[in-house]
Amino acid sequence: MTRWRNENPLLLYNIRQLLTLRGDSGPRRGGAMRELGIIEDATVLCSGGKITSIGKTRDAVKDPRVKRLNKKLVEIDCSGKIVLPGFVDSHTHPAFAAPRLFDFEKRISGAIYEEIAQAGGGIRSSVDAVRKIRRADLASKILTVFDAMAVHGTTAVEAKSGYGLSTEDEITSLAAIRDAANRWPGTAVPTFMGAHVVPREYDDRPEQYVRLIEQEMVPQVARRRLARFVDVFVEASAFNSKSAERIFTAAHEQKLGIRAHACQLTPASIAPLMRFRPASLDHLDHIDDREIPLLVASETVATLLPGANYFLGLTRYPPARKLIEAGVAVALASDYNPGTSPTLSMQMVLSLACTQMRMSPAEAITAATINGACALRLGNTKGSIEAGKDADLAIFDVSDYREVCYWFGANLCSAVILNGHLRTRDRLARPAYDI
Ligand SMILES: [Zn+2]
């Protein structure tokens, strides 16, 4: 993909279907998840990194703003294509050094997650590599991932630490995320996840590791403004809800947002976590039906991560239909990580959501855009195409939005606009941007 910074205003026109997702800035629930606000033969004008106006192509020529910008304007012909809000990938773990091929082969031969961890694989094997890598090398790996995500239509991403697991290595990981974010035109939201797993050196005293997180790591991360959220892997093999409550109390004191991995591998009550009003609870494969009303009555988004189920070879997927029909705000994310979901393709995630969780294409797109933005508390600026919002757009080389979910295993995104910066891999733009 050719890369450049584009400071000029942009006019996208002849858009076959523009998926605006317009509406209120809160997360969409129930039937509202199927309302994409489609405009046919549409146009979008962006300038200064923001969306200036949307409408019909035939009206754009009369628009005084378009006339005024005439000379500087970069025109992008989107004939036969669709445009949607850039994907908001609200759950990723990009701060790692190497793929986990040992785990991959072990699992193929029949080992389960806990057995792989005991055999020296799992999250801890990624920790060894991250503790050795230089910050600059980690940052350049993360930037490569952000760039690849953009190529696949993602314009905003949440990025967790969690493979350092010491104060120094967690801070280095978050600093590397910030370095990469500063060099990327998209938006990256950093999350501190020291509570990913108990590191080996605390095996016989896990309680002390929790104390280190609450008393040292969270305050230091907050003081250095390295994270917006704190995440805890609440799971029998990681941290119980009592430990999570302590860590979240420390996060609240530092005015950091809360999110958690919950009910991924085994059932557990989400009630103690909901007390902290988390922005999102993620996975929820084993959520207790009786606790679904807790989510319905809250602003907490349920972020489902079917890439992990696919890669772990599970037949059971998160209960998307049950959650949507109850009125829970559902988001979809990649869970990009080296152990359980090595994909950064939101298009693949949408395919899995439709085929394995029976979400409709419209619901899946809503979950991957505006509801993903709400899971990061960015619903006011991201996730829909409306005047005044950030110019984050993805152009797909298909003529019907349902094709984004229908084709799988190939990337159909032909260009993205990240905070007003255009990146394209074909001859969409003319004339200054012919490549
Ligand atoms: Zn995760």
Short mmCIF file of C-alpha atoms and ligand atoms in Angstrom, two decimals:
data_model
loop_
_atom_site.label_atom_id
_atom_site.label_comp_id
_atom_site.label_asym_id
_atom_site.label_seq_id
_atom_site.Cartn_x
_atom_site.Cartn_y
_atom_site.Cartn_z
CA MET A 1 0.00 0.00 0.00
CA THR A 2 1.34 3.40 -0.91
CA ARG A 3 1.50 5.71 2.03
CA TRP A 4 1.43 9.45 2.32
CA ARG A 5 0.10 12.15 4.51
CA ASN A 6 -2.74 14.02 2.94
CA GLU A 7 -3.49 17.44 4.27
CA ASN A 8 -5.92 18.33 1.50
CA PRO A 9 -9.68 18.19 1.86
CA LEU A 10 -11.25 15.09 0.33
CA LEU A 11 -14.42 14.60 -1.65
CA LEU A 12 -15.67 11.04 -2.01
CA TYR A 13 -18.39 10.88 -4.66
CA ASN A 14 -20.46 8.38 -6.67
CA ILE A 15 -20.54 6.13 -3.61
CA ARG A 16 -22.91 3.30 -4.44
CA GLN A 17 -23.84 2.73 -0.78
CA LEU A 18 -22.77 5.04 2.03
CA LEU A 19 -23.31 3.37 5.40
CA THR A 20 -23.65 6.38 7.70
CA LEU A 21 -24.70 4.57 10.93
CA ARG A 22 -26.08 8.00 11.87
CA GLY A 23 -28.03 8.27 15.09
CA ASP A 24 -27.35 9.04 18.71
CA SER A 25 -23.82 8.66 20.00
CA GLY A 26 -24.66 5.85 22.44
CA PRO A 27 -24.34 2.14 21.65
CA ARG A 28 -27.02 0.58 19.44
CA ARG A 29 -29.21 -2.22 20.80
CA GLY A 30 -31.82 -4.65 19.48
CA GLY A 31 -33.49 -3.58 16.20
CA ALA A 32 -31.37 -0.39 16.09
CA MET A 33 -28.34 -2.60 15.37
CA ARG A 34 -29.85 -3.30 11.95
CA GLU A 35 -30.24 0.37 10.97
CA LEU A 36 -27.24 1.40 8.88
CA GLY A 37 -28.59 4.73 7.58
CA ILE A 38 -27.67 3.91 3.97
CA ILE A 39 -27.51 6.69 1.35
CA GLU A 40 -27.19 5.58 -2.27
CA ASP A 41 -25.19 7.52 -4.89
CA ALA A 42 -23.70 9.46 -2.04
CA THR A 43 -20.92 11.89 -1.33
CA VAL A 44 -18.79 12.69 1.73
CA LEU A 45 -16.74 15.86 2.15
CA CYS A 46 -13.87 15.84 4.69
CA SER A 47 -11.55 18.63 5.71
CA GLY A 48 -9.27 19.33 8.65
CA GLY A 49 -9.50 15.69 9.72
CA LYS A 50 -13.29 15.91 10.19
CA ILE A 51 -16.34 15.00 8.16
CA THR A 52 -17.76 18.28 6.86
CA SER A 53 -20.90 17.09 5.09
CA ILE A 54 -22.64 14.06 3.59
CA GLY A 55 -25.31 13.91 0.93
CA LYS A 56 -26.20 12.89 -2.61
CA THR A 57 -23.57 13.19 -5.33
CA ARG A 58 -25.87 15.33 -7.50
CA ASP A 59 -26.10 17.92 -4.71
CA ALA A 60 -22.35 18.08 -4.06
CA VAL A 61 -21.63 20.18 -7.16
CA LYS A 62 -23.97 22.86 -5.84
CA ASP A 63 -22.48 22.77 -2.35
CA PRO A 64 -20.77 26.14 -1.73
CA ARG A 65 -18.18 24.44 0.49
CA VAL A 66 -17.17 22.17 -2.38
CA LYS A 67 -16.91 25.18 -4.73
CA ARG A 68 -14.82 27.10 -2.23
CA LEU A 69 -12.38 24.21 -1.79
CA ASN A 70 -12.26 23.52 -5.51
CA LYS A 71 -8.52 23.90 -6.19
CA LYS A 72 -7.23 22.04 -3.15
CA LEU A 73 -9.87 19.33 -3.22
CA VAL A 74 -8.80 15.72 -3.80
CA GLU A 75 -11.66 13.95 -5.55
CA ILE A 76 -12.10 10.22 -5.06
CA ASP A 77 -14.41 8.42 -7.44
CA CYS A 78 -16.14 5.62 -5.52
CA SER A 79 -18.24 4.32 -8.43
CA GLY A 80 -19.44 0.80 -7.73
CA LYS A 81 -17.99 0.85 -4.23
CA ILE A 82 -19.32 1.20 -0.72
CA VAL A 83 -18.08 3.42 2.09
CA LEU A 84 -18.54 2.70 5.77
CA PRO A 85 -17.12 4.10 9.01
CA GLY A 86 -13.60 2.74 9.53
CA PHE A 87 -13.69 -0.33 11.76
CA VAL A 88 -13.08 0.31 15.45
CA ASP A 89 -11.16 -2.75 16.67
CA SER A 90 -11.81 -2.36 20.38
CA HIS A 91 -9.81 -5.33 21.73
CA THR A 92 -6.26 -6.17 20.63
CA HIS A 93 -2.96 -7.29 22.16
CA PRO A 94 -0.31 -6.06 19.69
CA ALA A 95 2.63 -5.63 22.13
CA PHE A 96 4.27 -9.02 21.57
CA ALA A 97 7.48 -10.10 19.91
CA ALA A 98 6.84 -13.42 18.13
CA PRO A 99 4.11 -15.84 17.04
CA ARG A 100 3.38 -18.82 19.32
CA LEU A 101 3.94 -21.72 16.95
CA PHE A 102 4.65 -24.21 19.77
CA ASP A 103 1.16 -23.58 21.15
CA PHE A 104 -0.33 -23.85 17.68
CA GLU A 105 1.10 -27.32 17.03
CA LYS A 106 0.38 -28.50 20.58
CA ARG A 107 -3.25 -27.52 20.25
CA ILE A 108 -3.58 -29.22 16.88
CA SER A 109 -2.34 -32.41 18.53
CA GLY A 110 -5.11 -32.12 21.13
CA ALA A 111 -3.78 -30.10 24.10
CA ILE A 112 -6.11 -27.60 25.77
CA TYR A 113 -5.29 -24.03 26.82
CA GLU A 114 -4.37 -24.87 30.44
CA GLU A 115 -2.16 -27.84 29.36
CA ILE A 116 -0.24 -25.65 26.92
CA ALA A 117 0.40 -23.10 29.67
CA GLN A 118 1.69 -25.86 31.96
CA ALA A 119 4.02 -27.15 29.19
CA GLY A 120 5.77 -23.76 28.99
CA GLY A 121 3.61 -22.19 26.27
CA GLY A 122 0.77 -19.72 26.69
CA ILE A 123 0.96 -16.08 27.71
CA ARG A 124 4.11 -16.62 29.78
CA SER A 125 6.15 -17.67 26.74
CA SER A 126 5.30 -14.32 25.12
CA VAL A 127 6.46 -12.60 28.30
CA ASP A 128 9.98 -14.01 28.00
CA ALA A 129 10.33 -12.54 24.50
CA VAL A 130 8.86 -9.12 25.39
CA ARG A 131 11.21 -8.75 28.34
CA LYS A 132 14.16 -9.12 25.95
CA ILE A 133 13.06 -6.88 23.07
CA ARG A 134 14.12 -3.23 22.78
CA ARG A 135 11.38 -0.61 23.05
CA ALA A 136 12.13 0.73 19.56
CA ASP A 137 11.87 -2.75 18.03
CA LEU A 138 8.59 -3.43 19.81
CA ALA A 139 7.25 -0.05 18.65
CA SER A 140 8.13 -0.79 15.05
CA LYS A 141 6.41 -4.20 15.26
CA ILE A 142 3.29 -2.53 16.66
CA LEU A 143 3.35 0.15 13.96
CA THR A 144 3.57 -2.54 11.28
CA VAL A 145 0.45 -4.11 12.79
CA PHE A 146 -1.43 -0.79 12.93
CA ASP A 147 -0.54 -0.22 9.27
CA ALA A 148 -1.74 -3.70 8.33
CA MET A 149 -4.97 -3.08 10.23
CA ALA A 150 -5.52 0.11 8.24
CA VAL A 151 -5.02 -1.84 5.02
CA HIS A 152 -7.92 -4.02 6.19
CA GLY A 153 -10.25 -1.09 6.98
CA THR A 154 -9.52 -0.43 10.67
CA THR A 155 -9.05 3.23 11.59
CA ALA A 156 -9.20 3.08 15.40
CA VAL A 157 -7.77 0.38 17.62
CA GLU A 158 -7.49 -0.41 21.29
CA ALA A 159 -4.03 -1.74 22.19
CA LYS A 160 -3.25 -3.57 25.42
CA SER A 161 0.01 -4.20 27.19
CA GLY A 162 0.16 -7.47 29.15
CA TYR A 163 3.24 -9.40 28.02
CA GLY A 164 5.70 -7.52 30.25
CA LEU A 165 4.21 -8.32 33.67
CA SER A 166 6.74 -6.31 35.64
CA THR A 167 6.46 -2.59 36.30
CA GLU A 168 9.37 -1.83 34.00
CA ASP A 169 8.31 -4.13 31.16
CA GLU A 170 4.66 -3.06 31.27
CA ILE A 171 5.72 0.59 31.09
CA THR A 172 8.06 -0.21 28.19
CA SER A 173 5.21 -1.99 26.37
CA LEU A 174 2.84 0.95 26.87
CA ALA A 175 5.55 3.40 25.81
CA ALA A 176 6.09 1.33 22.65
CA ILE A 177 2.33 1.45 21.96
CA ARG A 178 2.46 5.23 22.36
CA ASP A 179 5.52 5.51 20.07
CA ALA A 180 3.68 3.52 17.38
CA ALA A 181 0.46 5.49 17.88
CA ASN A 182 2.35 8.77 17.41
CA ARG A 183 3.60 7.59 14.02
CA TRP A 184 0.23 6.28 12.83
CA PRO A 185 -2.46 8.54 11.34
CA GLY A 186 -5.23 6.42 12.89
CA THR A 187 -6.30 6.42 16.53
CA ALA A 188 -4.87 4.01 19.10
CA VAL A 189 -6.32 3.76 22.61
CA PRO A 190 -3.86 2.24 25.12
CA THR A 191 -4.94 -0.17 27.86
CA PHE A 192 -2.81 -1.37 30.77
CA MET A 193 -3.17 -5.12 31.26
CA GLY A 194 -0.62 -6.10 33.86
CA ALA A 195 -3.32 -8.47 35.12
CA HIS A 196 -3.06 -10.75 32.08
CA VAL A 197 -1.61 -13.73 33.95
CA VAL A 198 0.48 -14.13 37.11
CA PRO A 199 4.15 -14.13 36.01
CA ARG A 200 6.31 -17.14 36.82
CA GLU A 201 8.32 -15.41 39.57
CA TYR A 202 5.10 -14.84 41.53
CA ASP A 203 3.85 -18.43 41.13
CA ASP A 204 3.91 -19.16 44.83
CA ARG A 205 2.70 -15.69 45.92
CA PRO A 206 0.08 -14.47 43.42
CA GLU A 207 -1.38 -12.19 46.10
CA GLN A 208 1.83 -10.14 46.05
CA TYR A 209 1.58 -9.69 42.31
CA VAL A 210 -1.95 -8.27 42.68
CA ARG A 211 -0.57 -5.88 45.30
CA LEU A 212 2.23 -4.84 42.92
CA ILE A 213 -0.38 -4.03 40.24
CA GLU A 214 -2.64 -2.02 42.52
CA GLN A 215 0.04 -0.19 44.49
CA GLU A 216 2.80 0.34 41.94
CA MET A 217 1.87 -0.42 38.34
CA VAL A 218 -1.53 1.32 38.13
CA PRO A 219 -0.34 4.54 39.83
CA GLN A 220 2.83 4.69 37.67
CA VAL A 221 0.95 4.05 34.45
CA ALA A 222 -1.56 6.75 35.38
CA ARG A 223 1.12 9.26 36.37
CA ARG A 224 2.86 8.82 33.02
CA ARG A 225 -0.50 8.99 31.17
CA LEU A 226 0.33 5.77 29.35
CA ALA A 227 -3.14 4.20 29.39
CA ARG A 228 -6.78 5.18 29.22
CA PHE A 229 -8.13 1.85 30.53
CA VAL A 230 -7.18 -0.95 32.91
CA ASP A 231 -8.09 -4.51 31.87
CA VAL A 232 -8.07 -7.71 33.94
CA PHE A 233 -8.25 -11.31 32.66
CA VAL A 234 -10.91 -12.60 35.06
CA GLU A 235 -10.59 -16.36 34.74
CA ALA A 236 -9.96 -19.38 36.98
CA SER A 237 -6.44 -19.73 35.53
CA ALA A 238 -5.65 -15.98 35.79
CA PHE A 239 -7.31 -13.58 38.30
CA ASN A 240 -10.43 -14.07 40.41
CA SER A 241 -13.05 -11.37 40.78
CA LYS A 242 -11.77 -10.40 44.25
CA SER A 243 -8.37 -9.52 42.72
CA ALA A 244 -10.11 -7.73 39.84
CA GLU A 245 -12.08 -5.62 42.34
CA ARG A 246 -8.86 -4.53 44.03
CA ILE A 247 -7.22 -3.61 40.73
CA PHE A 248 -10.32 -1.76 39.52
CA THR A 249 -10.52 0.18 42.77
CA ALA A 250 -6.92 1.31 42.16
CA ALA A 251 -7.83 2.21 38.56
CA HIS A 252 -10.85 4.24 39.70
CA GLU A 253 -8.70 6.18 42.12
CA GLN A 254 -6.43 7.12 39.20
CA LYS A 255 -9.46 8.04 37.02
CA LEU A 256 -8.71 5.29 34.51
CA GLY A 257 -11.49 3.49 32.64
CA ILE A 258 -12.32 -0.17 33.31
CA ARG A 259 -12.68 -3.16 30.98
CA ALA A 260 -12.32 -6.89 31.59
CA HIS A 261 -11.96 -10.27 29.92
CA ALA A 262 -14.84 -12.22 31.47
CA CYS A 263 -16.43 -15.66 31.10
CA GLN A 264 -14.15 -16.69 28.23
CA LEU A 265 -13.18 -20.23 29.26
CA THR A 266 -15.30 -20.89 32.34
CA PRO A 267 -18.50 -19.40 33.82
CA ALA A 268 -18.26 -16.71 36.51
CA SER A 269 -20.51 -14.00 37.89
CA ILE A 270 -20.13 -10.59 36.23
CA ALA A 271 -22.01 -8.85 39.08
CA PRO A 272 -18.88 -7.87 41.07
CA LEU A 273 -17.35 -6.33 37.91
CA MET A 274 -20.48 -4.38 36.94
CA ARG A 275 -20.19 -2.36 40.14
CA PHE A 276 -17.24 -0.55 38.47
CA ARG A 277 -19.31 0.42 35.40
CA PRO A 278 -16.85 -1.07 32.89
CA ALA A 279 -16.80 0.40 29.39
CA SER A 280 -16.80 -3.16 28.08
CA LEU A 281 -16.85 -6.80 29.18
CA ASP A 282 -15.19 -9.00 26.59
CA HIS A 283 -15.64 -12.61 25.38
CA LEU A 284 -18.69 -13.60 27.55
CA ASP A 285 -18.82 -17.09 26.03
CA HIS A 286 -20.03 -18.54 29.34
CA ILE A 287 -22.15 -15.68 30.69
CA ASP A 288 -24.97 -16.83 32.96
CA ASP A 289 -28.35 -16.09 31.29
CA ARG A 290 -29.66 -14.73 34.59
CA GLU A 291 -27.00 -11.99 34.51
CA ILE A 292 -27.75 -10.73 31.01
CA PRO A 293 -30.21 -8.11 32.42
CA LEU A 294 -27.26 -6.50 34.26
CA LEU A 295 -25.75 -5.66 30.88
CA VAL A 296 -29.09 -4.56 29.39
CA ALA A 297 -29.55 -2.02 32.18
CA SER A 298 -26.02 -0.59 31.79
CA GLU A 299 -23.89 1.35 29.31
CA THR A 300 -21.38 -1.52 29.32
CA VAL A 301 -20.77 -2.95 25.86
CA ALA A 302 -20.45 -6.74 25.39
CA THR A 303 -17.46 -7.19 23.08
CA LEU A 304 -17.52 -10.57 21.36
CA LEU A 305 -14.33 -12.07 19.92
CA PRO A 306 -15.15 -15.00 17.63
CA GLY A 307 -11.62 -15.06 16.17
CA ALA A 308 -10.47 -16.73 19.40
CA ASN A 309 -13.15 -19.42 19.20
CA TYR A 310 -12.24 -20.10 15.58
CA PHE A 311 -8.51 -20.34 16.24
CA LEU A 312 -8.96 -22.49 19.37
CA GLY A 313 -11.11 -24.85 17.29
CA LEU A 314 -14.12 -24.43 19.56
CA THR A 315 -17.60 -25.30 18.39
CA ARG A 316 -19.22 -23.05 20.97
CA TYR A 317 -19.27 -19.31 20.21
CA PRO A 318 -20.39 -16.34 22.33
CA PRO A 319 -24.22 -16.14 22.57
CA ALA A 320 -24.66 -13.14 20.26
CA ARG A 321 -28.33 -13.74 19.41
CA LYS A 322 -29.35 -14.09 23.03
CA LEU A 323 -27.50 -10.89 23.96
CA ILE A 324 -28.82 -8.82 21.04
CA GLU A 325 -32.39 -9.98 21.52
CA ALA A 326 -32.24 -9.16 25.23
CA GLY A 327 -31.11 -5.59 24.38
CA VAL A 328 -27.39 -5.77 25.17
CA ALA A 329 -25.12 -3.45 23.15
CA VAL A 330 -22.85 -5.88 21.29
CA ALA A 331 -19.48 -5.02 19.70
CA LEU A 332 -17.10 -7.19 17.68
CA ALA A 333 -13.30 -7.05 17.80
CA SER A 334 -10.38 -9.10 16.54
CA ASP A 335 -8.66 -9.97 19.86
CA TYR A 336 -5.46 -9.82 17.78
CA ASN A 337 -2.88 -11.74 19.87
CA PRO A 338 -0.25 -14.44 19.30
CA GLY A 339 -1.85 -17.21 21.35
CA THR A 340 -5.56 -17.39 20.58
CA SER A 341 -6.47 -15.01 17.74
CA PRO A 342 -3.67 -14.13 15.32
CA THR A 343 -5.84 -12.13 12.95
CA LEU A 344 -6.16 -8.40 12.40
CA SER A 345 -8.89 -8.75 9.78
CA MET A 346 -12.18 -7.31 10.95
CA GLN A 347 -13.69 -8.63 7.72
CA MET A 348 -12.84 -12.17 8.91
CA VAL A 349 -14.37 -11.38 12.31
CA LEU A 350 -17.58 -10.21 10.62
CA SER A 351 -17.71 -13.40 8.58
CA LEU A 352 -17.42 -15.48 11.76
CA ALA A 353 -20.05 -13.35 13.51
CA CYS A 354 -22.52 -14.02 10.70
CA THR A 355 -21.78 -17.69 10.04
CA GLN A 356 -21.07 -18.91 13.59
CA MET A 357 -23.09 -16.55 15.80
CA ARG A 358 -25.97 -15.82 13.38
CA MET A 359 -25.58 -12.06 13.52
CA SER A 360 -27.01 -10.36 10.43
CA PRO A 361 -24.53 -8.46 8.22
CA ALA A 362 -26.08 -5.16 9.39
CA GLU A 363 -25.75 -6.13 13.06
CA ALA A 364 -22.14 -7.20 12.51
CA ILE A 365 -21.22 -3.89 10.83
CA THR A 366 -22.87 -1.90 13.64
CA ALA A 367 -20.99 -4.00 16.19
CA ALA A 368 -17.67 -3.35 14.44
CA THR A 369 -18.14 0.42 14.05
CA ILE A 370 -20.35 2.55 16.34
CA ASN A 371 -20.63 -0.05 19.11
CA GLY A 372 -16.86 -0.64 19.00
CA ALA A 373 -16.42 3.12 19.36
CA CYS A 374 -18.76 3.10 22.37
CA ALA A 375 -16.76 0.23 23.90
CA LEU A 376 -13.82 2.68 23.90
CA ARG A 377 -16.02 5.59 25.02
CA LEU A 378 -15.41 7.25 21.65
CA GLY A 379 -19.03 7.24 20.46
CA ASN A 380 -19.07 11.04 20.20
CA THR A 381 -16.23 11.22 17.69
CA LYS A 382 -15.93 7.82 15.96
CA GLY A 383 -17.99 4.95 14.57
CA SER A 384 -20.42 6.76 12.25
CA ILE A 385 -20.27 9.05 9.22
CA GLU A 386 -21.84 12.32 10.31
CA ALA A 387 -20.84 15.96 9.98
CA GLY A 388 -18.49 16.94 12.79
CA LYS A 389 -17.18 13.45 13.49
CA ASP A 390 -13.60 12.37 12.79
CA ALA A 391 -12.89 11.58 9.12
CA ASP A 392 -12.41 7.82 9.61
CA LEU A 393 -13.74 5.97 6.56
CA ALA A 394 -13.20 2.66 4.80
CA ILE A 395 -13.83 2.17 1.08
CA PHE A 396 -14.68 -1.40 0.08
CA ASP A 397 -14.55 -2.68 -3.47
CA VAL A 398 -18.01 -4.28 -3.36
CA SER A 399 -21.38 -3.00 -4.49
CA ASP A 400 -23.52 -4.23 -1.58
CA TYR A 401 -22.60 -3.90 2.12
CA ARG A 402 -23.52 -7.52 2.81
CA GLU A 403 -20.54 -8.59 0.69
CA VAL A 404 -18.19 -7.29 3.40
CA CYS A 405 -19.43 -10.18 5.56
CA TYR A 406 -19.98 -12.65 2.71
CA TRP A 407 -16.51 -12.93 1.15
CA PHE A 408 -13.91 -14.29 3.50
CA GLY A 409 -10.18 -14.92 3.31
CA ALA A 410 -9.54 -11.93 1.03
CA ASN A 411 -9.21 -8.26 1.81
CA LEU A 412 -11.75 -6.17 -0.10
CA CYS A 413 -10.83 -2.84 1.45
CA SER A 414 -9.36 -0.63 -1.27
CA ALA A 415 -8.66 2.55 0.70
CA VAL A 416 -9.01 4.09 4.13
CA ILE A 417 -9.14 7.60 5.51
CA LEU A 418 -7.68 7.92 9.00
CA ASN A 419 -8.39 11.24 10.72
CA GLY A 420 -8.50 12.78 7.24
CA HIS A 421 -5.33 11.08 5.95
CA LEU A 422 -5.91 9.03 2.83
CA ARG A 423 -4.22 5.71 2.21
CA THR A 424 -5.01 3.78 -0.89
CA ARG A 425 -3.66 0.84 -2.79
CA ASP A 426 -5.22 1.49 -6.16
CA ARG A 427 -5.99 4.35 -8.49
CA LEU A 428 -9.00 5.66 -6.66
CA ALA A 429 -7.90 9.22 -6.44
CA ARG A 430 -7.14 11.63 -9.26
CA PRO A 431 -5.18 13.40 -10.51
CA ALA A 432 -2.51 14.23 -7.91
CA TYR A 433 -2.71 10.80 -6.36
CA ASP A 434 -2.27 8.60 -9.39
CA ILE A 435 0.27 5.91 -8.50
ZN ZN B 1 -7.93 -10.49 24.84
#
